[in-house]
Amino acid sequence: MIRKAFLSLSIVKKFLLLSALTFILPLGFFVYFSYMSYSSTVDNKLFQMTENVLSLIEKNVQYTINDVSDTGNIIMTSSDVQAVLSANSNTAGYHQQTLSHETAVEDLLINLTNNKQYIGTILLANDDYSLAKYKSLTYRIDKDPIDLGKELWMKETLEAYGQGRWFPSEATTYFTDNVLIYTKLIRSLNQLHPIGILLIGIDKKVFEDLLSSVAELNNTQIIIWQNEEILYDSAPYENSALYSMSNNELFSILQSDGIKIISPSDRYYIKSILCKNTNWHITAITPYNILRIDKRNTLFLFIGIAALTLLIALFCSYLFTYNITETIRRLQRYVENLKIGRKENIIFNSMDEIGRIGNEFIRVVEENEKLTTNLYKSLYKEKESELIALQSQINPHFLYNALDSIFWMAEDHNANDISQMTVALSKMFRLSLNNGEKLITIRQELEMVQSYITIQKVRFEDRIHVTTSVPENLLDLKIVKFILQPLVENAINHGIVHKNEGGNIFIQIYQKQNDIILIVEDNGIGFKTNGQSIPSHGYAIRNIDDRLKLYYGSDYGVQITSSLGHGTKAFVRLKAELM
């Protein structure tokens, strides 16, 4: 069914269909592999950028942590801080003792934090004393220091026994203005027993500086978390899909890497690294929907390029096939016009292969037309010859009997010339009829010439001399009849008859390769040929030439050469293969 439908299509449609099938497959591969390559490149770039950003954030966080830890160590080892926290509130000079060192402690805290804008709050406290530094202010806190010991972070700090601890600001109800707090137990430098605690509150400014490199990633959310507790979230209210999960589901997502489907409409690329020395997890969450839209638009672009390429290819194919089929259509119109007898003069482009075929076709048609015309001419002449032969055969016995009666009457009256002419005429008449055959042997043709000369000698007496030169092996070859006799007759009537002394006629026949050459030459008065191979007045010679061309082809026939006072030469070429 498909094959039948395909065969019923025109050449243009077939070529366009094949072109479409030829281009669709490679273009499909182009779109697929280009899209996959682009998608892979975009994903790899996202993955690499995320890793680089996280690595940079981790380095900045580590630097800040170390800086906060070093700041805490400087504060803890200060002699003034040690003196204030080591003072015994039960002694009589306690207040005087703390006041003498408190100013130095305040100056120390201010000096340490002047160039560290991310340190929001510093607290020094024990059961008897508390001093807070908030931005550029230092003051005693109103809350009873004893109440601080009831909070969870204080308990963990005491249990750490000198190791620094980090907590979210929500861990204490007193320092909620900060993002993170760093706590550490202060021990006496002399006796190593606990004398108080140090609390350093980290302002959100530190994370604004740390996350400045995240600008490279569009809409990326950074979460710093530890032990299923979020320490910092750069965009806590943007990704509602994340925070609609339970706590277990959220941290299960944060602990996994890769592209995650949070909801049917939300996909995120999640990547986490572990911060050294703190066991913090730094997680980058990047919306993947934007990249999906970009990939989809790029896919449409590739499909558009492929479609445009296909259309251009089909258009070029159409132009190409139209050019070919136009030549074929012109040939078709040419043939249809030939059917109704109308002939067009068409010349195709010879630089085009189809055009060369068209030109060759037209040449063959014209050649065939010429051959057909020649065939009709040949058939006409053949019918004409048959008619003449039939007319000549109306009553041959009557003619033979009449000539025989003339012969015997001449014999009775001793008129030898008349009897010889009668015999010669009867012989010529018999040879010319030749039982209706078109061909005659060279021997018979020479006999007809001899009979004709016999008749002419009665008229011209001894003024005509004929010499023949013919190889014995050619005498029985057959040729078209009435070739030599008309040429001899022309030689006599147009050449020798005008010379009082008469003249000679030389007949030569020989074979040259595949041809037979007949030459009839006389030494008559000659004539001017004016460059013509056949004189315009030579009707008999033209008749011979036409008959020879019909039988043997256009390469055969008669050629006449002559000059005044030097005679005439008739040159006849026949095809020996058809003998």
Coordinates of C-alpha atoms in Angstrom, one line a residue:
M1 CA 0.0 0.0 0.0
I2 CA 2.8 2.4 1.0
R3 CA 4.8 1.4 -2.1
K4 CA 1.8 2.0 -4.3
A5 CA 1.2 5.4 -2.8
F6 CA 4.9 6.3 -3.2
L7 CA 5.0 5.2 -6.8
S8 CA 1.9 7.3 -7.6
L9 CA 3.7 10.5 -6.5
S10 CA 5.3 12.9 -8.9
I11 CA 9.1 13.1 -9.1
V12 CA 9.2 16.4 -7.3
K13 CA 7.1 15.0 -4.4
K14 CA 9.1 11.8 -4.3
F15 CA 12.4 13.8 -4.1
L16 CA 11.0 16.1 -1.4
L17 CA 9.8 13.2 0.6
L18 CA 13.1 11.4 0.4
S19 CA 14.9 14.7 1.2
A20 CA 12.7 15.2 4.3
L21 CA 13.4 11.6 5.4
T22 CA 17.1 12.1 4.8
F23 CA 17.3 15.4 6.7
I24 CA 14.9 14.6 9.6
L25 CA 17.1 11.8 11.1
P26 CA 20.4 13.8 11.3
L27 CA 18.5 16.9 12.4
G28 CA 16.8 14.9 15.1
F29 CA 20.2 13.6 16.3
F30 CA 21.5 17.2 16.1
V31 CA 18.6 18.5 18.3
Y32 CA 18.9 15.6 20.8
F33 CA 22.7 15.6 21.2
S34 CA 22.9 19.5 21.2
Y35 CA 20.2 19.7 23.9
M36 CA 21.8 16.9 26.0
S37 CA 25.2 18.6 25.6
Y38 CA 23.8 22.0 26.6
S39 CA 21.8 20.5 29.5
S40 CA 24.8 18.7 30.7
T41 CA 27.0 21.8 30.4
V42 CA 24.4 23.9 32.3
D43 CA 24.1 21.3 35.1
N44 CA 27.9 20.9 35.4
K45 CA 28.3 24.7 35.5
L46 CA 25.7 24.9 38.3
F47 CA 27.3 22.0 40.2
Q48 CA 30.8 23.5 39.8
M49 CA 29.7 27.0 40.8
T50 CA 27.8 25.7 43.8
E51 CA 30.9 23.7 45.0
N52 CA 33.1 26.8 44.5
V53 CA 30.7 29.1 46.4
L54 CA 30.3 26.6 49.2
S55 CA 34.0 26.1 49.4
L56 CA 34.5 29.9 49.6
I57 CA 31.8 30.3 52.2
E58 CA 33.3 27.5 54.3
K59 CA 36.7 29.2 54.2
N60 CA 35.1 32.5 55.3
V61 CA 33.1 30.9 58.0
Q62 CA 36.2 29.1 59.3
Y63 CA 38.1 32.3 59.3
T64 CA 35.3 34.1 61.2
I65 CA 35.1 31.2 63.7
N66 CA 38.8 31.3 64.3
D67 CA 38.7 35.1 64.6
V68 CA 35.9 34.9 67.1
S69 CA 37.7 32.2 69.0
D70 CA 40.9 34.2 69.1
T71 CA 39.0 37.3 70.2
G72 CA 37.5 35.2 73.1
N73 CA 40.9 34.0 74.1
I74 CA 42.3 37.5 74.2
I75 CA 39.4 38.6 76.4
M76 CA 39.7 35.5 78.7
T77 CA 43.4 35.9 79.2
S78 CA 43.2 39.7 80.0
S79 CA 44.4 40.3 83.6
D80 CA 41.7 42.9 84.1
V81 CA 39.0 40.4 83.0
Q82 CA 40.6 37.8 85.3
A83 CA 40.7 40.3 88.2
V84 CA 37.0 41.3 87.8
L85 CA 35.7 37.8 87.5
S86 CA 37.9 36.5 90.3
A87 CA 36.9 39.1 92.8
N88 CA 35.0 37.8 95.9
S89 CA 31.8 39.6 96.4
N90 CA 31.9 38.8 100.1
T91 CA 35.0 40.8 100.8
A92 CA 34.8 44.4 102.0
G93 CA 36.6 45.9 99.0
Y94 CA 34.8 44.0 96.3
H95 CA 33.1 47.0 94.6
Q96 CA 36.2 49.1 94.7
Q97 CA 38.2 46.2 93.3
T98 CA 35.9 45.6 90.4
L99 CA 35.6 49.3 89.6
S100 CA 39.3 49.7 89.4
H101 CA 39.4 47.1 86.6
E102 CA 36.1 47.6 84.9
T103 CA 37.1 50.6 82.9
A104 CA 40.1 48.7 81.5
V105 CA 37.8 45.8 80.6
E106 CA 35.4 48.2 78.8
D107 CA 38.3 49.7 76.8
L108 CA 39.5 46.2 75.9
L109 CA 36.1 45.2 74.6
I110 CA 35.7 48.4 72.6
N111 CA 39.2 48.2 71.1
L112 CA 38.7 44.5 70.1
T113 CA 35.4 45.1 68.4
N114 CA 36.0 48.4 66.7
N115 CA 37.1 46.7 63.4
K116 CA 34.8 43.7 63.8
Q117 CA 31.4 44.9 63.0
Y118 CA 30.0 41.4 62.9
I119 CA 30.4 41.1 66.7
G120 CA 27.2 42.5 68.1
T121 CA 27.3 41.6 71.8
I122 CA 29.9 40.5 74.3
L123 CA 28.9 39.3 77.8
L124 CA 31.2 38.6 80.8
A125 CA 29.3 37.1 83.7
N126 CA 29.4 35.0 86.8
D127 CA 27.2 34.6 89.8
D128 CA 28.3 38.0 91.3
Y129 CA 29.1 40.1 88.2
S130 CA 27.8 40.8 84.7
L131 CA 29.1 43.2 82.1
A132 CA 27.6 43.5 78.5
K133 CA 29.0 45.3 75.5
Y134 CA 26.4 46.0 72.8
K135 CA 27.7 47.7 69.7
S136 CA 29.5 50.8 71.1
L137 CA 27.9 50.7 74.6
T138 CA 28.9 48.8 77.7
Y139 CA 26.5 48.4 80.6
R140 CA 25.4 46.1 83.4
I141 CA 22.6 43.8 82.4
D142 CA 19.4 44.0 84.3
K143 CA 18.8 40.3 84.3
D144 CA 20.0 38.4 87.3
P145 CA 23.1 36.5 86.2
I146 CA 21.9 33.6 88.2
D147 CA 19.0 33.3 85.7
L148 CA 21.4 32.8 82.9
G149 CA 22.5 29.5 84.4
K150 CA 19.0 28.1 84.0
E151 CA 19.2 28.3 80.2
L152 CA 20.2 25.3 78.1
W153 CA 23.1 26.9 76.4
M154 CA 24.7 27.7 79.8
K155 CA 24.4 24.1 80.8
E156 CA 26.1 22.9 77.7
T157 CA 28.8 25.6 78.0
L158 CA 29.6 24.5 81.5
E159 CA 29.7 20.8 80.5
A160 CA 32.1 21.7 77.7
Y161 CA 34.6 22.9 80.4
G162 CA 36.6 25.3 78.4
Q163 CA 35.6 24.3 74.8
G164 CA 33.8 26.9 72.7
R165 CA 30.2 26.3 71.8
W166 CA 27.9 27.8 69.1
F167 CA 24.2 28.3 69.5
P168 CA 21.5 30.0 67.5
S169 CA 20.3 33.3 68.9
E170 CA 17.0 31.7 69.9
A171 CA 18.8 29.6 72.4
T172 CA 18.7 32.6 74.8
T173 CA 15.9 35.0 75.4
Y174 CA 18.3 37.8 76.2
F175 CA 20.4 38.0 73.1
T176 CA 17.9 37.6 70.3
D177 CA 19.2 40.5 68.3
N178 CA 22.1 38.4 67.2
V179 CA 22.2 35.6 64.7
L180 CA 24.6 33.2 66.6
I181 CA 26.2 33.2 70.0
Y182 CA 29.6 31.8 70.9
T183 CA 30.0 30.7 74.5
K184 CA 33.0 29.6 76.5
L185 CA 33.8 28.9 80.1
I186 CA 36.4 31.3 81.6
R187 CA 38.9 29.6 83.9
S188 CA 41.4 31.2 86.3
L189 CA 44.8 31.4 84.8
N190 CA 46.4 30.6 88.1
Q191 CA 44.3 28.0 89.7
L192 CA 42.4 26.8 86.5
H193 CA 39.0 26.8 88.2
P194 CA 35.9 28.3 86.5
I195 CA 35.5 32.0 87.3
G196 CA 32.8 33.0 84.7
I197 CA 31.5 32.7 81.2
L198 CA 32.1 34.5 78.0
L199 CA 29.3 35.1 75.4
I200 CA 30.0 36.7 72.0
G201 CA 26.9 37.4 69.9
I202 CA 27.4 37.4 66.1
D203 CA 25.5 39.9 64.2
K204 CA 23.9 39.1 60.8
K205 CA 26.4 41.4 59.2
V206 CA 29.0 38.6 59.3
F207 CA 26.8 36.4 57.1
E208 CA 26.1 39.2 54.7
D209 CA 29.8 39.5 54.1
L210 CA 30.3 35.7 54.1
L211 CA 27.5 35.2 51.5
S212 CA 28.4 38.0 49.2
S213 CA 29.8 35.4 46.8
V214 CA 26.4 33.8 46.6
A215 CA 25.4 36.5 44.2
E216 CA 26.9 34.3 41.5
L217 CA 24.1 31.9 42.0
N218 CA 20.6 33.2 41.3
N219 CA 18.1 32.9 44.1
T220 CA 20.4 30.5 46.0
Q221 CA 19.4 29.9 49.6
I222 CA 22.2 29.2 52.2
I223 CA 21.4 27.2 55.4
I224 CA 23.9 26.6 58.1
W225 CA 22.8 23.9 60.5
Q226 CA 24.0 21.5 63.1
N227 CA 22.4 18.5 64.8
E228 CA 19.1 19.1 63.1
E229 CA 19.0 22.7 64.3
I230 CA 19.2 25.6 61.9
L231 CA 21.9 28.1 62.9
Y232 CA 21.4 30.5 60.0
D233 CA 19.0 30.7 57.0
S234 CA 19.6 33.3 54.3
A235 CA 16.0 33.2 53.1
P236 CA 13.8 31.6 55.7
Y237 CA 10.5 32.8 54.1
E238 CA 11.2 32.3 50.4
N239 CA 11.0 28.6 49.9
S240 CA 7.7 27.8 51.4
A241 CA 7.8 24.3 50.0
L242 CA 10.8 23.5 52.2
Y243 CA 9.3 24.8 55.4
S244 CA 5.9 23.1 54.8
M245 CA 7.8 19.9 55.5
S246 CA 8.2 18.3 58.9
N247 CA 11.5 18.7 60.7
N248 CA 12.6 15.2 59.8
E249 CA 11.7 15.6 56.2
L250 CA 13.5 18.9 56.0
F251 CA 16.8 17.7 57.4
S252 CA 16.5 14.5 55.3
I253 CA 16.4 16.8 52.3
L254 CA 19.3 18.9 53.6
Q255 CA 21.5 15.9 54.1
S256 CA 21.1 14.7 50.5
D257 CA 22.8 16.0 47.5
G258 CA 21.5 16.4 43.9
I259 CA 18.3 17.6 42.2
K260 CA 15.3 17.0 44.4
I261 CA 11.6 17.2 43.6
I262 CA 10.1 19.0 46.6
S263 CA 6.6 19.3 45.0
P264 CA 5.2 18.7 41.5
S265 CA 6.0 22.3 40.5
D266 CA 9.2 22.8 42.5
R267 CA 12.7 21.3 42.0
Y268 CA 15.8 22.3 43.7
Y269 CA 19.5 21.5 43.4
I270 CA 20.8 20.8 46.9
K271 CA 24.5 20.6 47.9
S272 CA 26.1 20.4 51.4
I273 CA 29.6 20.5 52.8
L274 CA 30.8 20.0 56.4
C275 CA 32.6 22.9 58.1
K276 CA 35.8 21.8 59.8
N277 CA 36.2 22.2 63.6
T278 CA 32.5 23.1 64.1
N279 CA 30.6 20.2 62.6
W280 CA 28.4 22.8 60.9
H281 CA 26.7 21.8 57.6
I282 CA 26.6 24.6 55.0
T283 CA 23.8 23.8 52.5
A284 CA 23.1 25.6 49.2
I285 CA 19.6 25.3 47.8
T286 CA 19.2 26.6 44.2
P287 CA 15.8 26.6 42.5
Y288 CA 16.1 24.4 39.4
N289 CA 12.9 25.5 37.7
I290 CA 14.7 28.5 36.2
L291 CA 17.2 26.2 34.6
R292 CA 14.5 23.9 33.4
I293 CA 12.8 26.9 31.7
D294 CA 16.1 28.0 30.2
K295 CA 16.7 24.4 29.0
R296 CA 13.2 24.2 27.5
N297 CA 13.7 27.5 25.7
T298 CA 17.0 26.3 24.4
L299 CA 15.4 23.1 23.2
F300 CA 12.8 25.1 21.4
L301 CA 15.6 27.1 19.8
F302 CA 17.4 24.0 18.7
I303 CA 14.1 22.6 17.3
G304 CA 13.5 26.0 15.5
I305 CA 17.0 25.8 14.0
A306 CA 16.4 22.3 12.9
A307 CA 13.0 23.1 11.4
L308 CA 14.5 26.2 9.6
T309 CA 17.3 24.0 8.3
L310 CA 14.8 21.4 7.1
L311 CA 12.7 24.0 5.3
I312 CA 15.8 25.5 3.6
A313 CA 16.9 22.0 2.6
L314 CA 13.4 21.2 1.2
F315 CA 13.3 24.5 -0.6
C316 CA 16.7 23.9 -2.2
S317 CA 15.6 20.3 -3.1
Y318 CA 12.4 21.7 -4.7
L319 CA 14.4 24.2 -6.8
F320 CA 16.8 21.4 -7.8
T321 CA 14.1 18.9 -8.7
Y322 CA 12.0 21.6 -10.4
N323 CA 14.9 22.4 -12.7
I324 CA 15.3 18.8 -13.6
T325 CA 11.6 18.1 -14.1
E326 CA 11.2 21.4 -16.0
T327 CA 13.5 19.9 -18.7
I328 CA 11.4 16.7 -18.7
R329 CA 8.2 18.6 -18.9
R330 CA 9.5 20.6 -21.9
L331 CA 10.4 17.3 -23.5
Q332 CA 6.9 15.9 -22.8
R333 CA 5.3 19.0 -24.4
Y334 CA 7.7 18.6 -27.4
V335 CA 6.5 14.9 -27.8
E336 CA 2.8 15.9 -27.4
N337 CA 3.2 18.6 -30.0
L338 CA 4.8 16.1 -32.4
K339 CA 1.8 13.9 -32.0
I340 CA -0.4 16.6 -33.4
G341 CA 2.0 17.6 -36.1
R342 CA 3.4 20.7 -34.5
K343 CA 7.2 21.0 -34.2
E344 CA 8.9 23.3 -31.7
N345 CA 12.4 24.7 -31.9
I346 CA 13.8 23.8 -28.4
I347 CA 17.4 24.0 -27.3
F348 CA 18.2 22.8 -23.8
N349 CA 21.1 23.9 -21.6
S350 CA 24.1 21.8 -22.7
M351 CA 25.8 22.2 -19.3
D352 CA 22.9 20.2 -17.7
E353 CA 23.1 16.4 -18.0
I354 CA 19.3 16.2 -18.5
G355 CA 19.6 19.1 -21.0
R356 CA 22.1 17.2 -23.0
I357 CA 19.8 14.2 -23.0
G358 CA 17.0 16.4 -24.2
N359 CA 19.2 17.9 -27.0
E360 CA 20.2 14.4 -28.0
F361 CA 16.5 13.2 -28.0
I362 CA 15.6 16.1 -30.3
R363 CA 18.5 15.3 -32.6
V364 CA 17.4 11.7 -32.8
V365 CA 13.8 12.8 -33.5
E366 CA 15.0 15.1 -36.3
E367 CA 17.3 12.4 -37.7
N368 CA 14.4 9.9 -37.6
E369 CA 12.2 12.4 -39.4
K370 CA 14.8 12.8 -42.1
L371 CA 15.2 9.0 -42.4
T372 CA 11.4 8.6 -42.5
T373 CA 11.2 11.2 -45.3
N374 CA 13.9 9.4 -47.2
L375 CA 12.1 6.2 -46.7
Y376 CA 8.9 7.6 -48.1
K377 CA 10.9 9.0 -51.1
S378 CA 12.5 5.6 -51.6
L379 CA 9.1 3.9 -51.4
Y380 CA 7.7 6.4 -53.8
K381 CA 10.5 5.9 -56.3
E382 CA 10.2 2.2 -55.9
K383 CA 6.5 2.3 -56.6
E384 CA 7.2 4.6 -59.6
S385 CA 9.9 2.1 -60.9
E386 CA 7.5 -0.8 -60.4
L387 CA 4.8 1.2 -62.3
I388 CA 7.3 1.9 -65.1
A389 CA 8.3 -1.7 -65.2
L390 CA 4.7 -2.8 -65.3
Q391 CA 4.1 -0.4 -68.1
S392 CA 7.1 -1.8 -69.9
Q393 CA 5.8 -5.3 -69.5
I394 CA 2.4 -4.6 -70.9
N395 CA 3.1 -6.7 -73.9
P396 CA 6.9 -7.5 -74.1
H397 CA 6.2 -10.4 -76.6
F398 CA 4.7 -7.9 -79.0
L399 CA 7.8 -5.7 -78.8
Y400 CA 10.1 -8.7 -79.2
N401 CA 8.1 -10.0 -82.2
A402 CA 8.1 -6.5 -83.8
L403 CA 11.9 -6.1 -83.4
D404 CA 12.3 -9.7 -84.7
S405 CA 10.3 -8.8 -87.8
I406 CA 12.4 -5.7 -88.4
F407 CA 15.5 -7.8 -88.1
W408 CA 14.4 -10.3 -90.7
M409 CA 13.2 -7.6 -93.1
A410 CA 16.7 -6.0 -92.8
E411 CA 18.3 -9.3 -93.5
D412 CA 16.1 -9.8 -96.6
H413 CA 17.2 -6.5 -97.9
N414 CA 20.8 -6.9 -96.9
A415 CA 20.6 -3.9 -94.5
N416 CA 23.2 -5.1 -92.1
D417 CA 23.3 -1.8 -90.1
I418 CA 19.6 -2.0 -89.5
S419 CA 19.8 -5.6 -88.4
Q420 CA 22.6 -4.9 -86.0
M421 CA 20.8 -1.9 -84.4
T422 CA 17.7 -4.1 -84.1
V423 CA 19.6 -6.8 -82.2
A424 CA 21.3 -4.3 -80.0
L425 CA 18.0 -2.6 -79.2
S426 CA 16.4 -5.9 -78.4
K427 CA 19.3 -6.9 -76.1
M428 CA 19.1 -3.5 -74.3
F429 CA 15.4 -3.9 -73.9
R430 CA 15.8 -7.3 -72.4
L431 CA 18.5 -6.2 -70.0
S432 CA 16.6 -3.2 -68.9
L433 CA 13.6 -5.3 -67.9
N434 CA 15.8 -7.8 -66.1
N435 CA 12.6 -9.7 -65.0
G436 CA 11.7 -6.8 -62.7
E437 CA 14.9 -7.1 -60.5
K438 CA 16.5 -3.9 -59.1
L439 CA 20.0 -5.2 -59.2
I440 CA 22.1 -6.3 -62.2
T441 CA 25.6 -7.7 -62.5
I442 CA 28.5 -5.6 -63.7
R443 CA 28.8 -8.0 -66.6
Q444 CA 25.2 -7.3 -67.7
E445 CA 25.7 -3.6 -67.2
L446 CA 28.7 -3.7 -69.5
E447 CA 26.7 -5.7 -72.1
M448 CA 24.0 -3.0 -72.0
V449 CA 26.7 -0.3 -72.6
Q450 CA 28.1 -2.4 -75.5
S451 CA 24.6 -2.7 -77.1
Y452 CA 24.1 1.1 -76.7
I453 CA 27.5 1.7 -78.3
T454 CA 26.6 -0.6 -81.2
I455 CA 23.5 1.5 -81.9
Q456 CA 25.4 4.8 -81.6
K457 CA 28.2 3.6 -84.0
V458 CA 25.5 3.3 -86.8
R459 CA 25.0 7.0 -86.3
F460 CA 28.5 8.2 -85.6
E461 CA 30.4 5.4 -87.5
D462 CA 33.9 5.1 -86.1
R463 CA 34.1 8.4 -84.2
I464 CA 33.4 6.7 -80.8
H465 CA 35.9 4.4 -79.1
V466 CA 35.2 2.7 -75.8
T467 CA 37.8 1.0 -73.6
T468 CA 37.0 -0.9 -70.4
S469 CA 39.2 -2.1 -67.5
V470 CA 37.4 -4.4 -65.1
P471 CA 38.9 -7.2 -62.9
E472 CA 37.5 -10.6 -63.7
N473 CA 36.4 -11.2 -60.0
L474 CA 34.1 -8.2 -60.1
L475 CA 32.1 -9.0 -63.2
D476 CA 29.5 -11.1 -61.3
L477 CA 29.0 -8.6 -58.5
K478 CA 25.5 -7.0 -58.5
I479 CA 25.0 -3.2 -58.6
V480 CA 22.0 -0.9 -59.1
K481 CA 21.0 -1.1 -62.8
F482 CA 21.2 1.8 -65.2
I483 CA 24.4 3.3 -63.8
L484 CA 27.0 3.0 -66.6
Q485 CA 24.7 3.4 -69.7
P486 CA 23.4 6.9 -68.7
L487 CA 26.9 8.1 -67.9
V488 CA 28.2 6.8 -71.3
E489 CA 25.2 8.5 -73.0
N490 CA 26.0 11.8 -71.3
A491 CA 29.7 11.5 -72.4
I492 CA 28.6 11.0 -76.0
N493 CA 25.8 13.6 -76.2
H494 CA 27.6 16.4 -74.2
G495 CA 31.2 15.7 -74.9
I496 CA 32.2 13.7 -78.0
V497 CA 29.3 14.6 -80.3
H498 CA 30.5 18.2 -80.5
K499 CA 34.0 17.1 -81.8
N500 CA 34.3 16.4 -85.5
E501 CA 37.1 13.9 -85.0
G502 CA 35.1 12.0 -82.4
G503 CA 36.5 10.8 -79.0
N504 CA 37.4 8.1 -76.6
I505 CA 35.5 6.8 -73.5
F506 CA 37.3 5.0 -70.8
I507 CA 35.4 2.8 -68.3
Q508 CA 37.3 1.6 -65.2
I509 CA 35.9 -0.5 -62.3
Y510 CA 37.9 -1.5 -59.2
Q511 CA 37.4 -2.3 -55.5
K512 CA 38.7 0.0 -52.7
Q513 CA 38.4 -1.6 -49.3
N514 CA 34.6 -2.0 -48.8
D515 CA 33.6 0.1 -51.7
I516 CA 33.3 -0.4 -55.5
I517 CA 34.5 2.5 -57.6
L518 CA 33.2 3.1 -61.2
I519 CA 34.8 5.7 -63.4
V520 CA 33.5 6.9 -66.8
E521 CA 35.9 9.4 -68.4
D522 CA 35.8 11.0 -71.8
N523 CA 38.1 13.4 -73.8
G524 CA 35.2 15.5 -75.0
I525 CA 34.8 19.3 -75.0
G526 CA 34.2 19.5 -71.2
F527 CA 32.3 22.2 -69.3
K528 CA 32.5 24.5 -66.3
T529 CA 31.3 22.9 -63.1
N530 CA 31.2 26.1 -61.1
G531 CA 32.3 24.1 -58.0
Q532 CA 29.3 21.8 -58.2
S533 CA 29.8 18.0 -57.9
I534 CA 26.6 17.5 -60.0
P535 CA 25.8 20.1 -62.7
S536 CA 22.4 21.8 -62.3
H537 CA 21.4 20.7 -65.8
G538 CA 22.4 17.0 -65.3
Y539 CA 19.0 15.5 -64.6
A540 CA 20.1 12.0 -65.5
I541 CA 23.2 12.2 -63.3
R542 CA 21.1 13.6 -60.4
N543 CA 18.7 10.7 -60.8
I544 CA 21.5 8.2 -60.6
D545 CA 22.9 10.0 -57.5
D546 CA 19.5 10.0 -55.8
R547 CA 19.0 6.3 -56.5
L548 CA 22.4 5.4 -55.1
K549 CA 21.9 7.4 -52.0
L550 CA 18.5 5.7 -51.4
Y551 CA 20.1 2.2 -51.8
Y552 CA 23.5 2.7 -50.1
G553 CA 23.2 5.8 -47.9
S554 CA 24.1 9.5 -48.1
D555 CA 27.9 8.8 -48.2
Y556 CA 27.6 7.2 -51.7
G557 CA 26.7 8.6 -55.1
V558 CA 28.1 10.4 -58.1
Q559 CA 30.7 13.2 -58.4
I560 CA 31.5 15.0 -61.7
T561 CA 34.8 16.8 -62.5
S562 CA 35.3 18.6 -65.8
S563 CA 37.2 21.4 -67.5
L564 CA 36.7 23.1 -70.9
G565 CA 38.7 21.4 -73.7
H566 CA 39.9 18.5 -71.4
G567 CA 36.9 16.3 -71.1
T568 CA 34.7 15.1 -68.2
K569 CA 35.2 12.4 -65.5
A570 CA 32.3 10.8 -63.6
F571 CA 33.3 9.2 -60.3
V572 CA 30.8 6.7 -58.8
R573 CA 31.1 5.0 -55.4
L574 CA 29.0 2.0 -54.3
K575 CA 29.0 -0.1 -51.2
A576 CA 30.5 -3.5 -51.8
E577 CA 28.9 -5.1 -48.7
L578 CA 25.5 -4.9 -50.2
M579 CA 26.4 -6.6 -53.4

